[in-house]
mmCIF file of C-alpha atoms and ligand atoms in Angstrom:
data_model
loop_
_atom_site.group_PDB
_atom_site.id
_atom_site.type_symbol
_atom_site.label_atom_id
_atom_site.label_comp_id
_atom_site.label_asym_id
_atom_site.label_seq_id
_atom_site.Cartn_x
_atom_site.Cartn_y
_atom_site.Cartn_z
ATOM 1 C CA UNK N 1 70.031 -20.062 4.192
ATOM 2 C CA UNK N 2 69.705 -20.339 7.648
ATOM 3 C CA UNK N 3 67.246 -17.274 9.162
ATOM 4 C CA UNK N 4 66.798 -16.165 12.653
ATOM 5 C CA UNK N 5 64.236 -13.846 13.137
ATOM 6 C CA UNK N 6 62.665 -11.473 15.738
ATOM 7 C CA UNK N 7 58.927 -9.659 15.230
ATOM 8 C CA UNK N 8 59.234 -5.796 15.674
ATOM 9 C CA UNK N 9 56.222 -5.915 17.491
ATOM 10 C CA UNK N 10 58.054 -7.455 20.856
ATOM 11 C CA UNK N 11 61.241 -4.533 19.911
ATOM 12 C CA UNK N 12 58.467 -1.668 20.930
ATOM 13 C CA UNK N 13 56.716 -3.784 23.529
ATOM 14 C CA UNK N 14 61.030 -4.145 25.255
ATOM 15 C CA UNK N 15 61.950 -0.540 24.215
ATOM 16 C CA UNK N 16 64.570 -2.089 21.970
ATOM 17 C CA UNK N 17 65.749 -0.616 18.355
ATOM 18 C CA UNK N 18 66.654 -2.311 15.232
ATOM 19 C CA UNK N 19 70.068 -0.801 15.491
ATOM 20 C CA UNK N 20 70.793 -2.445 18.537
ATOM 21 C CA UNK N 21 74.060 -4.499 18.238
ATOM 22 C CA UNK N 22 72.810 -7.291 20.811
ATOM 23 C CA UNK N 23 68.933 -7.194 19.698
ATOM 24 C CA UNK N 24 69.104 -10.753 18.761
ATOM 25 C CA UNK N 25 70.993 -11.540 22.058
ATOM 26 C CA UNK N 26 68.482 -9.928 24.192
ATOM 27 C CA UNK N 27 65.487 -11.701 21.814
ATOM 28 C CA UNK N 28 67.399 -14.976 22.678
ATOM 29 C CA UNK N 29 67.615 -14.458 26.854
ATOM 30 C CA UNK N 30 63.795 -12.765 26.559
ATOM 31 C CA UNK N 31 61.885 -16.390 26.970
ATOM 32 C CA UNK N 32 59.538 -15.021 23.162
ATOM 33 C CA UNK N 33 56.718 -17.247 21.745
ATOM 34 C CA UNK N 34 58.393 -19.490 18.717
ATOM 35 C CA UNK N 35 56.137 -17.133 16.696
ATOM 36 C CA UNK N 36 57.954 -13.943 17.577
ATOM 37 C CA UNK N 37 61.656 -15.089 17.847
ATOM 38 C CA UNK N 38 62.979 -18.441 16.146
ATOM 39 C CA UNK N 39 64.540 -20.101 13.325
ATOM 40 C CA UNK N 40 64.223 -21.690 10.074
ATOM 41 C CA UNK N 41 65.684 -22.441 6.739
ATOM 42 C CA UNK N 42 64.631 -21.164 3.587
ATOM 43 C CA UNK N 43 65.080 -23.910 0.559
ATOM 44 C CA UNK N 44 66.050 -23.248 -3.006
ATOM 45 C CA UNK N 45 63.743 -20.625 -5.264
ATOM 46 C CA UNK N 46 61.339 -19.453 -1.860
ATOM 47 C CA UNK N 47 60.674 -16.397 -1.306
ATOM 48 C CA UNK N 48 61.438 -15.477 2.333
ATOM 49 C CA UNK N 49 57.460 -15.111 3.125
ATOM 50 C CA UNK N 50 57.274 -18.742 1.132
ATOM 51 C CA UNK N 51 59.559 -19.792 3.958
ATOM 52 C CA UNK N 52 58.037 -18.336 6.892
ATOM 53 C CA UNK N 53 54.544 -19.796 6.037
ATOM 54 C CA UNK N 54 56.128 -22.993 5.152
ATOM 55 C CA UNK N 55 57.571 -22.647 8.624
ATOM 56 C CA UNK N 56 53.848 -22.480 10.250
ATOM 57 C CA UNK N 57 54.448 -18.515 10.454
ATOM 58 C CA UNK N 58 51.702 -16.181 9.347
ATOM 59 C CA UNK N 59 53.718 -13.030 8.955
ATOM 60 C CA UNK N 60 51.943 -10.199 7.176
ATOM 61 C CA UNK N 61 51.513 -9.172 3.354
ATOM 62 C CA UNK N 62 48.716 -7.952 0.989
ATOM 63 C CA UNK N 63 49.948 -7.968 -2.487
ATOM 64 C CA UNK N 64 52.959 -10.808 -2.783
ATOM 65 C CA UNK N 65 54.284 -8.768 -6.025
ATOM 66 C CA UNK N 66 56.185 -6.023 -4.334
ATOM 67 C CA UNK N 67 53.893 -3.196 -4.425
ATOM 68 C CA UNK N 68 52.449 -2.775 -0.962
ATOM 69 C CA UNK N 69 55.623 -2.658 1.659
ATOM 70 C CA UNK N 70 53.173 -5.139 4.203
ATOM 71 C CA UNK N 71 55.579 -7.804 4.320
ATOM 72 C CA UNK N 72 58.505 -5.424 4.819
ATOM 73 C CA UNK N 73 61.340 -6.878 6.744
ATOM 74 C CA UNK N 74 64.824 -5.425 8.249
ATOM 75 C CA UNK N 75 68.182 -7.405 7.566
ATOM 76 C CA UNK N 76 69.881 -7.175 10.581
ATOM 77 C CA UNK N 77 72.340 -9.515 9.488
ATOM 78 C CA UNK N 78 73.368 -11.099 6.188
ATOM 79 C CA UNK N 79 72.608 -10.275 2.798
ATOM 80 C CA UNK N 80 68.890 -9.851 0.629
ATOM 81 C CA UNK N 81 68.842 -8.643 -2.725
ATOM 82 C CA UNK N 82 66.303 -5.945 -3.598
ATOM 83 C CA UNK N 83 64.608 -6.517 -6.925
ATOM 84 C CA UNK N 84 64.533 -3.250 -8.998
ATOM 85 C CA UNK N 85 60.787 -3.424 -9.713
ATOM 86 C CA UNK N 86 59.316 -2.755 -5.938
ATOM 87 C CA UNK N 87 57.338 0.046 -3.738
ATOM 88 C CA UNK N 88 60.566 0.547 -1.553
ATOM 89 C CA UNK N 89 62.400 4.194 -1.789
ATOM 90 C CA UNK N 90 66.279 3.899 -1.860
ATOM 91 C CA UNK N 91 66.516 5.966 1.809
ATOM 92 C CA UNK N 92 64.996 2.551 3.030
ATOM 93 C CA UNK N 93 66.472 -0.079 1.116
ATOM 94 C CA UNK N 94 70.032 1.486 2.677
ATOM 95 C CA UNK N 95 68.489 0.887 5.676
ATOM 96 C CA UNK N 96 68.304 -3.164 4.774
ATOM 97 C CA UNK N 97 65.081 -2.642 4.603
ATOM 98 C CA UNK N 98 63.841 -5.452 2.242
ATOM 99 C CA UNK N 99 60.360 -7.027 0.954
ATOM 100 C CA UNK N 100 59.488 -10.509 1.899
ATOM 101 C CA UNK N 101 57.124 -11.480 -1.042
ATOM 102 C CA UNK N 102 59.926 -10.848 -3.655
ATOM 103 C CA UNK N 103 63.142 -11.966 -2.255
ATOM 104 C CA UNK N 104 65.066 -14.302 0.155
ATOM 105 C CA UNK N 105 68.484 -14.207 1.739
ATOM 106 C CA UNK N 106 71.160 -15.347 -0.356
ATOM 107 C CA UNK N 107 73.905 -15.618 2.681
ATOM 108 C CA UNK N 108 74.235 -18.771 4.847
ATOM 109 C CA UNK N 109 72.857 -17.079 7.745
ATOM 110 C CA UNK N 110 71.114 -14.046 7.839
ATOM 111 C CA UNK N 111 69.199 -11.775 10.934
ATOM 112 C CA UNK N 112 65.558 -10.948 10.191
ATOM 113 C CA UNK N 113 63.244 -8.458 11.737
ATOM 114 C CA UNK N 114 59.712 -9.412 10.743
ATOM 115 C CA UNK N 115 56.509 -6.899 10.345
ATOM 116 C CA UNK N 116 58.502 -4.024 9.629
ATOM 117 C CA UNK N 117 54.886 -2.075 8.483
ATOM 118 C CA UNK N 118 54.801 -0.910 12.024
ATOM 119 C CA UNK N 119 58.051 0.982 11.178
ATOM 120 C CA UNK N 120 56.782 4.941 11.270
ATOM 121 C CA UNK N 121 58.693 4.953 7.940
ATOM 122 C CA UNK N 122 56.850 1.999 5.919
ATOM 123 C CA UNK N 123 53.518 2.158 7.251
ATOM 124 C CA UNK N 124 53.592 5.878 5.521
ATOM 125 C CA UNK N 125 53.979 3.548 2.592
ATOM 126 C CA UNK N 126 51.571 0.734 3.583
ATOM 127 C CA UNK N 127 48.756 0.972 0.562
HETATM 128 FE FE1 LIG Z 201 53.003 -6.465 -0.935
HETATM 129 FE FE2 LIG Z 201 55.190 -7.872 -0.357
HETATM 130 S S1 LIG Z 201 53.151 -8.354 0.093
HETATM 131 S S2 LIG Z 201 55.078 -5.893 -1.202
#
């Protein structure tokens, strides 16, 4: 799969919200550091943090087993399973909400938010 993905941190810093339809628009015509917006592809059996650090990208986790919510991401686009065995409440895994360290995207392309712990809602969760 193909990912494109945005950091959360520049959405508060622009006053933009994850349920923007043209977030990743506006990310693209914002001139972002290749560390906060950008591309890569995940291979075969990675994990989607496996990807991003293979990528160069230091994006955040503790645990790597699905029981902290650190490495929390938002699917914007595309589809990410959700393992059954994992910290996240249903009301947020509706909300695409997805963990990093136990899952990748399984469609072609998909639209990531990274460091999602700054979400009011997960960092109630952060351990
Ligand atoms: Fe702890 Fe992913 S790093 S849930």
């Amino acid at each position: 799969p193909l990912v494109e993905f945005l950091n959360f941190e520049v959405l508060e810093d622009h006053g933009w919200a994850l349920e923007d339809e043209d977030l990743f628009e506006k990310a693209a015509d914002a001139n972002l550091r290749s560390s906060d917006f950008g591309r890569f592809y995940v291979d075969p059996n990675d994990t989607l943090l496996e990807a991003a650090e293979k990528n160069g990208f230091a994006w955040p986790f503790a645990c790597r087993g699905g029981a902290c919510t650190n490495c929390a991401v938002a699917v914007v686009d595309g589809e990410m399973p959700s393992p059954a065995s994992h910290i996240l409440p249903p009301d947020l895994t509706e909300k695409g909400i997805r963990l990093s360290c136990i899952a990748a995207p399984v469609s072609d392309d998909a639209k990531i938010v990274y460091n999602l712990k700054h979400l009011p809602e997960v960092s109630e969760l952060l351990l």
